[in-house]
Amino acid sequence: MTTTETDTQWQHLTERWQELADFSGIGALLGWDQSTFLPAGAAGDRSRQQSLLAGLRHARATDAEYGKLLDAAARRSDLSPEQTRMVQVARQDFEKATRLPAEFVREFSGHVGQSYSAWTEARPANDFGRMVPYLEKTLDLSLQAASYFPEFADPMDYYIDESDEGMTAEQVGQVFSELREALVPLADAVIAAGAPRTDFLARGFDQGKQLAFGERVIRDYGYDFRRGRQDLTHHPFMTRLGGHDVRITTRVKENDPTEALYSTLHEAGHALYEQGVDEAFLGTPLGGGVSAGVHESQSRLWENLVGRSRAFWSAYFGDWRDTFPEQLADVTEEEMHRAVNTVSRSLIRTDSDELTYNLHVITRFELERDLLSGKLAVRDLADAWHAAYERNLGLRAPSDVDGALQDVHWYFGSIGGAFQGYTLGNVLSAQFYAAAEAANPGLEADIARKDFSRLHGWLRENVYRHGRRFTPTELTERATGQALTAAPYLKYLREKYSQLYGL
Amino acid sequence: MTTTETDTQWQHLTERWQELADFSGIGALLGWDQSTFLPAGAAGDRSRQQSLLAGLRHARATDAEYGKLLDAAARRSDLSPEQTRMVQVARQDFEKATRLPAEFVREFSGHVGQSYSAWTEARPANDFGRMVPYLEKTLDLSLQAASYFPEFADPMDYYIDESDEGMTAEQVGQVFSELREALVPLADAVIAAGAPRTDFLARGFDQGKQLAFGERVIRDYGYDFRRGRQDLTHHPFMTRLGGHDVRITTRVKENDPTEALYSTLHEAGHALYEQGVDEAFLGTPLGGGVSAGVHESQSRLWENLVGRSRAFWSAYFGDWRDTFPEQLADVTEEEMHRAVNTVSRSLIRTDSDELTYNLHVITRFELERDLLSGKLAVRDLADAWHAAYERNLGLRAPSDVDGALQDVHWYFGSIGGAFQGYTLGNVLSAQFYAAAEAANPGLEADIARKDFSRLHGWLRENVYRHGRRFTPTELTERATGQALTAAPYLKYLREKYSQLYGL
């Protein structure tokens, strides 16, 4: 093959990639608008437009000509390491999009619709039994889907790899076991120490002022409003609408200002990651965050390790009290810091705090793993749920409504891999933060004077700019010098909560 | 051909039409977001996304298979009148999209880019001479484009037909001459009568309250916020993002509350038309307003004939003063009504009032017609402009900056048909309103008590619901009993301004 031919081929590939990225951006706009501003009557129009666009994108992402371009590129020996990785990632995406037979995808998706619809009735009726046959079929289909990827010995590995490339059930399971052993007694001790004062949070905080405050903080963090914006939605999220358009959303509660603030900081963390990807990778397969776990590590880092720290409130409490002088007249900086670090036992994952959230996730991960391995039968899931909650959280739901019927994920076709990223993110957040601190001694003092430049700079240099250039494992090892490890996270939690609760 | 085959064909056609409508809706969302919320840094991403989508839509709107489906449908004799019109309109659109050779379209569009770019420098430099060769080429290319449609004897007819199907240069020219003869002396008389009081408009009106007031009025008009919304943009517009999603935008000035109010009423008029199209026509070639002139008639009707009427201010002045009690403490209802009906001579089309706006449009229309017919050479355009302004408006611009270089349209490739819809709209607004009044005696009293149901109902029944079911001429004749006529408009203007200015 001549150089001219190969260059033309490469040109075609990059055009394809830009086109696929633009399709994704348009799709993201359709979704963003649906959540922010779409008039109520237009839901049907929007869903048809989304199907049209998704169909066009899928056709372009899976057509044979594209597959040939990728195969030809994979045979080339003259590509740079970045180009080689682009082709590798694109081929993985292509395989995942093409290997499942269309007929099977249709069957699965039809079943999921029925299962979801049944769940919306079975949950309020506390009727887990009704969901057993649906969930059994979902499990069968999930195992069949995984079987199209025989390179994964364990089906759970296939599902973990979908969102956290290269990680395995065994690796995640070990980290999670270690976490559980440490977190259960730590949560017990914190809760026994008594709850901090939170009465003042319900004193009616002006919504506009709340939003303006959060936006001031994330501007300090380094979020670039020239390439993004914040709006209100029911469920906060971050979305990429283009190479230079990474938007976030939040929600506001008048009688709990921590809701808007921490939603904003969380989504801004995701956005800092996306905004930090190397300009040269935008519009290529490498132009985005690398995995669910690494992504969540950045939202958690900016939300929790920075935003719930003593140094953060030392920096911002003055502004905070200036913004809400009446509501905070009798509140000290320390009380504010303690209030945003309340720990309590809860039956509901989405209501839980930094510490116990992991126990909700680990419980689900272990149940999913046992379902996929055949160790746990679907009909025994509800009882297994209660037993696991008693063991891990010391609580038993009064019914299956807040037990095995709690989350939509399993009933919407997603068994395996749906939850683990959240806790992997927590673990990695501390691992990255510790490495950033080792390279930049005195980071805490930076935060206390609202100077995030060294922290943001280190993260951009070691994590953000790489996009999908490395696997999550490679990225973690390059940035922190070691593989995924729970030690920094446990150290962070123990120190923080010992100090806060005088343990 | 069997019934089954023809039904399958019809099914394919309607699917095509829905798909084309959905492409348009997605494109409208990309444009709406660009004008409302797009972060500054994302302009490049957005323009690439728009090209991608426009290219996909164009390919689907012009492909040979679609042409065959349309030809087959045109040969059928078993279609309903609505279906027959759908096919007719779709074939017209198809012809317009396919008859210009791709090579010619590329040349024209390349030239337009250069011309526009030169105009952005020539206008501030007051250098009409520099634009002469560009404009000469634009004129040549415009004549060539029209020549691909030999069914139009006069090139001007082709351009008028593009936006106002079925109307001709002769017909429009006659109506415009009649208008000019009447409007020039009327404007003279009104201006001689002296300007009303407007000092209070500059007293600082809260922007949020202005917007809320306008939204209350258009809700009264019948604008459906379940199928639309209003946002802020630099230039107000109305856009259809889906069958049930017709949005408007406005702009607010603290020291001129008439800006936001009348922009809102104007765009809401466009939107009432689009929201009123028969549900059965949505997603078909008939699912939208029929022409520039009829569209503008509805924006003008709700903005001017209703919104600047005595009855309107009789209905709303109390609310208006309750909303802005300090600013309006010394202002009467009559003073408010007079202030929104100020007439003055202006060199700038976009700054002009209800009465003189038409003279700006007529001037441009006549110059365009003379350019296309060869009666006027491009090199003489600047002088012809000044002479026409002296004749029609009694003003001479001090230079070409506000003369022949004023509007972007000609320099952006659009000679012929760009302006006439505005004044056709004014003429039709009064013709439709008079017919509505004849069918519903006492409409003015309805307005005075904020009851727009009979007016809106008549317009929906006689104009809106039909979409593109009839040509503009058919629609006008069916609704008003006669062809386009200036009489009702002149009667309206004479009565209104005689009363206001005691002529």
JSON list of N, CA and C in Angstrom, two decimals, chain B residues 359-391:
[
{"chain": "B", "resi": 359, "resn": "LEU", "atom": "N", "xyz": [-42.85, 51.60, 3.54]},
{"chain": "B", "resi": 359, "resn": "LEU", "atom": "CA", "xyz": [-42.16, 52.39, 2.52]},
{"chain": "B", "resi": 359, "resn": "LEU", "atom": "C", "xyz": [-40.71, 51.92, 2.36]},
{"chain": "B", "resi": 360, "resn": "HIS", "atom": "N", "xyz": [-40.09, 51.48, 3.46]},
{"chain": "B", "resi": 360, "resn": "HIS", "atom": "CA", "xyz": [-38.76, 50.87, 3.36]},
{"chain": "B", "resi": 360, "resn": "HIS", "atom": "C", "xyz": [-38.81, 49.61, 2.50]},
{"chain": "B", "resi": 361, "resn": "VAL", "atom": "N", "xyz": [-39.83, 48.79, 2.75]},
{"chain": "B", "resi": 361, "resn": "VAL", "atom": "CA", "xyz": [-39.94, 47.52, 2.03]},
{"chain": "B", "resi": 361, "resn": "VAL", "atom": "C", "xyz": [-40.24, 47.75, 0.56]},
{"chain": "B", "resi": 362, "resn": "ILE", "atom": "N", "xyz": [-41.20, 48.63, 0.29]},
{"chain": "B", "resi": 362, "resn": "ILE", "atom": "CA", "xyz": [-41.59, 48.89, -1.10]},
{"chain": "B", "resi": 362, "resn": "ILE", "atom": "C", "xyz": [-40.39, 49.42, -1.90]},
{"chain": "B", "resi": 363, "resn": "THR", "atom": "N", "xyz": [-39.61, 50.29, -1.29]},
{"chain": "B", "resi": 363, "resn": "THR", "atom": "CA", "xyz": [-38.42, 50.82, -1.94]},
{"chain": "B", "resi": 363, "resn": "THR", "atom": "C", "xyz": [-37.47, 49.70, -2.35]},
{"chain": "B", "resi": 364, "resn": "ARG", "atom": "N", "xyz": [-37.21, 48.80, -1.44]},
{"chain": "B", "resi": 364, "resn": "ARG", "atom": "CA", "xyz": [-36.31, 47.68, -1.74]},
{"chain": "B", "resi": 364, "resn": "ARG", "atom": "C", "xyz": [-36.90, 46.77, -2.82]},
{"chain": "B", "resi": 365, "resn": "PHE", "atom": "N", "xyz": [-38.19, 46.49, -2.69]},
{"chain": "B", "resi": 365, "resn": "PHE", "atom": "CA", "xyz": [-38.85, 45.62, -3.68]},
{"chain": "B", "resi": 365, "resn": "PHE", "atom": "C", "xyz": [-38.70, 46.19, -5.09]},
{"chain": "B", "resi": 366, "resn": "GLU", "atom": "N", "xyz": [-38.93, 47.48, -5.24]},
{"chain": "B", "resi": 366, "resn": "GLU", "atom": "CA", "xyz": [-38.87, 48.09, -6.57]},
{"chain": "B", "resi": 366, "resn": "GLU", "atom": "C", "xyz": [-37.45, 48.10, -7.12]},
{"chain": "B", "resi": 367, "resn": "LEU", "atom": "N", "xyz": [-36.48, 48.34, -6.24]},
{"chain": "B", "resi": 367, "resn": "LEU", "atom": "CA", "xyz": [-35.08, 48.31, -6.69]},
{"chain": "B", "resi": 367, "resn": "LEU", "atom": "C", "xyz": [-34.69, 46.90, -7.13]},
{"chain": "B", "resi": 368, "resn": "GLU", "atom": "N", "xyz": [-35.09, 45.92, -6.37]},
{"chain": "B", "resi": 368, "resn": "GLU", "atom": "CA", "xyz": [-34.78, 44.52, -6.72]},
{"chain": "B", "resi": 368, "resn": "GLU", "atom": "C", "xyz": [-35.40, 44.14, -8.07]},
{"chain": "B", "resi": 369, "resn": "ARG", "atom": "N", "xyz": [-36.65, 44.54, -8.23]},
{"chain": "B", "resi": 369, "resn": "ARG", "atom": "CA", "xyz": [-37.35, 44.19, -9.47]},
{"chain": "B", "resi": 369, "resn": "ARG", "atom": "C", "xyz": [-36.63, 44.82, -10.66]},
{"chain": "B", "resi": 370, "resn": "ASP", "atom": "N", "xyz": [-36.18, 46.07, -10.49]},
{"chain": "B", "resi": 370, "resn": "ASP", "atom": "CA", "xyz": [-35.49, 46.74, -11.59]},
{"chain": "B", "resi": 370, "resn": "ASP", "atom": "C", "xyz": [-34.12, 46.13, -11.86]},
{"chain": "B", "resi": 371, "resn": "LEU", "atom": "N", "xyz": [-33.46, 45.64, -10.81]},
{"chain": "B", "resi": 371, "resn": "LEU", "atom": "CA", "xyz": [-32.17, 44.96, -11.01]},
{"chain": "B", "resi": 371, "resn": "LEU", "atom": "C", "xyz": [-32.39, 43.68, -11.81]},
{"chain": "B", "resi": 372, "resn": "LEU", "atom": "N", "xyz": [-33.36, 42.87, -11.40]},
{"chain": "B", "resi": 372, "resn": "LEU", "atom": "CA", "xyz": [-33.58, 41.59, -12.06]},
{"chain": "B", "resi": 372, "resn": "LEU", "atom": "C", "xyz": [-34.09, 41.76, -13.49]},
{"chain": "B", "resi": 373, "resn": "SER", "atom": "N", "xyz": [-34.82, 42.82, -13.76]},
{"chain": "B", "resi": 373, "resn": "SER", "atom": "CA", "xyz": [-35.33, 43.03, -15.12]},
{"chain": "B", "resi": 373, "resn": "SER", "atom": "C", "xyz": [-34.29, 43.70, -16.02]},
{"chain": "B", "resi": 374, "resn": "GLY", "atom": "N", "xyz": [-33.19, 44.16, -15.44]},
{"chain": "B", "resi": 374, "resn": "GLY", "atom": "CA", "xyz": [-32.16, 44.82, -16.24]},
{"chain": "B", "resi": 374, "resn": "GLY", "atom": "C", "xyz": [-32.42, 46.32, -16.41]},
{"chain": "B", "resi": 375, "resn": "LYS", "atom": "N", "xyz": [-33.49, 46.80, -15.86]},
{"chain": "B", "resi": 375, "resn": "LYS", "atom": "CA", "xyz": [-33.83, 48.22, -15.98]},
{"chain": "B", "resi": 375, "resn": "LYS", "atom": "C", "xyz": [-32.85, 49.09, -15.18]},
{"chain": "B", "resi": 376, "resn": "LEU", "atom": "N", "xyz": [-32.32, 48.49, -14.10]},
{"chain": "B", "resi": 376, "resn": "LEU", "atom": "CA", "xyz": [-31.36, 49.21, -13.26]},
{"chain": "B", "resi": 376, "resn": "LEU", "atom": "C", "xyz": [-30.03, 48.45, -13.25]},
{"chain": "B", "resi": 377, "resn": "ALA", "atom": "N", "xyz": [-28.92, 49.19, -13.54]},
{"chain": "B", "resi": 377, "resn": "ALA", "atom": "CA", "xyz": [-27.60, 48.55, -13.48]},
{"chain": "B", "resi": 377, "resn": "ALA", "atom": "C", "xyz": [-27.08, 48.62, -12.05]},
{"chain": "B", "resi": 378, "resn": "VAL", "atom": "N", "xyz": [-26.33, 47.57, -11.67]},
{"chain": "B", "resi": 378, "resn": "VAL", "atom": "CA", "xyz": [-25.80, 47.52, -10.31]},
{"chain": "B", "resi": 378, "resn": "VAL", "atom": "C", "xyz": [-25.01, 48.79, -9.98]},
{"chain": "B", "resi": 379, "resn": "ARG", "atom": "N", "xyz": [-24.23, 49.28, -10.96]},
{"chain": "B", "resi": 379, "resn": "ARG", "atom": "CA", "xyz": [-23.39, 50.46, -10.65]},
{"chain": "B", "resi": 379, "resn": "ARG", "atom": "C", "xyz": [-24.22, 51.71, -10.35]},
{"chain": "B", "resi": 380, "resn": "ASP", "atom": "N", "xyz": [-25.49, 51.70, -10.76]},
{"chain": "B", "resi": 380, "resn": "ASP", "atom": "CA", "xyz": [-26.36, 52.85, -10.48]},
{"chain": "B", "resi": 380, "resn": "ASP", "atom": "C", "xyz": [-27.23, 52.67, -9.24]},
{"chain": "B", "resi": 381, "resn": "LEU", "atom": "N", "xyz": [-27.05, 51.53, -8.56]},
{"chain": "B", "resi": 381, "resn": "LEU", "atom": "CA", "xyz": [-27.95, 51.19, -7.45]},
{"chain": "B", "resi": 381, "resn": "LEU", "atom": "C", "xyz": [-27.89, 52.19, -6.30]},
{"chain": "B", "resi": 382, "resn": "ALA", "atom": "N", "xyz": [-26.66, 52.64, -5.96]},
{"chain": "B", "resi": 382, "resn": "ALA", "atom": "CA", "xyz": [-26.52, 53.53, -4.79]},
{"chain": "B", "resi": 382, "resn": "ALA", "atom": "C", "xyz": [-27.27, 54.84, -5.02]},
{"chain": "B", "resi": 383, "resn": "ASP", "atom": "N", "xyz": [-27.17, 55.38, -6.23]},
{"chain": "B", "resi": 383, "resn": "ASP", "atom": "CA", "xyz": [-27.89, 56.63, -6.53]},
{"chain": "B", "resi": 383, "resn": "ASP", "atom": "C", "xyz": [-29.40, 56.39, -6.58]},
{"chain": "B", "resi": 384, "resn": "ALA", "atom": "N", "xyz": [-29.76, 55.28, -7.19]},
{"chain": "B", "resi": 384, "resn": "ALA", "atom": "CA", "xyz": [-31.19, 54.97, -7.28]},
{"chain": "B", "resi": 384, "resn": "ALA", "atom": "C", "xyz": [-31.80, 54.83, -5.89]},
{"chain": "B", "resi": 385, "resn": "TRP", "atom": "N", "xyz": [-31.01, 54.25, -4.96]},
{"chain": "B", "resi": 385, "resn": "TRP", "atom": "CA", "xyz": [-31.45, 54.13, -3.57]},
{"chain": "B", "resi": 385, "resn": "TRP", "atom": "C", "xyz": [-31.80, 55.50, -2.98]},
{"chain": "B", "resi": 386, "resn": "HIS", "atom": "N", "xyz": [-30.84, 56.42, -3.10]},
{"chain": "B", "resi": 386, "resn": "HIS", "atom": "CA", "xyz": [-31.05, 57.74, -2.52]},
{"chain": "B", "resi": 386, "resn": "HIS", "atom": "C", "xyz": [-32.28, 58.42, -3.14]},
{"chain": "B", "resi": 387, "resn": "ALA", "atom": "N", "xyz": [-32.41, 58.33, -4.47]},
{"chain": "B", "resi": 387, "resn": "ALA", "atom": "CA", "xyz": [-33.54, 58.96, -5.15]},
{"chain": "B", "resi": 387, "resn": "ALA", "atom": "C", "xyz": [-34.87, 58.36, -4.64]},
{"chain": "B", "resi": 388, "resn": "ALA", "atom": "N", "xyz": [-34.88, 57.03, -4.50]},
{"chain": "B", "resi": 388, "resn": "ALA", "atom": "CA", "xyz": [-36.11, 56.37, -4.05]},
{"chain": "B", "resi": 388, "resn": "ALA", "atom": "C", "xyz": [-36.45, 56.77, -2.62]},
{"chain": "B", "resi": 389, "resn": "TYR", "atom": "N", "xyz": [-35.44, 56.88, -1.75]},
{"chain": "B", "resi": 389, "resn": "TYR", "atom": "CA", "xyz": [-35.71, 57.28, -0.36]},
{"chain": "B", "resi": 389, "resn": "TYR", "atom": "C", "xyz": [-36.23, 58.71, -0.30]},
{"chain": "B", "resi": 390, "resn": "GLU", "atom": "N", "xyz": [-35.68, 59.57, -1.14]},
{"chain": "B", "resi": 390, "resn": "GLU", "atom": "CA", "xyz": [-36.21, 60.95, -1.15]},
{"chain": "B", "resi": 390, "resn": "GLU", "atom": "C", "xyz": [-37.67, 60.95, -1.58]},
{"chain": "B", "resi": 391, "resn": "ARG", "atom": "N", "xyz": [-37.95, 60.14, -2.59]},
{"chain": "B", "resi": 391, "resn": "ARG", "atom": "CA", "xyz": [-39.31, 60.09, -3.14]},
{"chain": "B", "resi": 391, "resn": "ARG", "atom": "C", "xyz": [-40.28, 59.47, -2.12]}
]
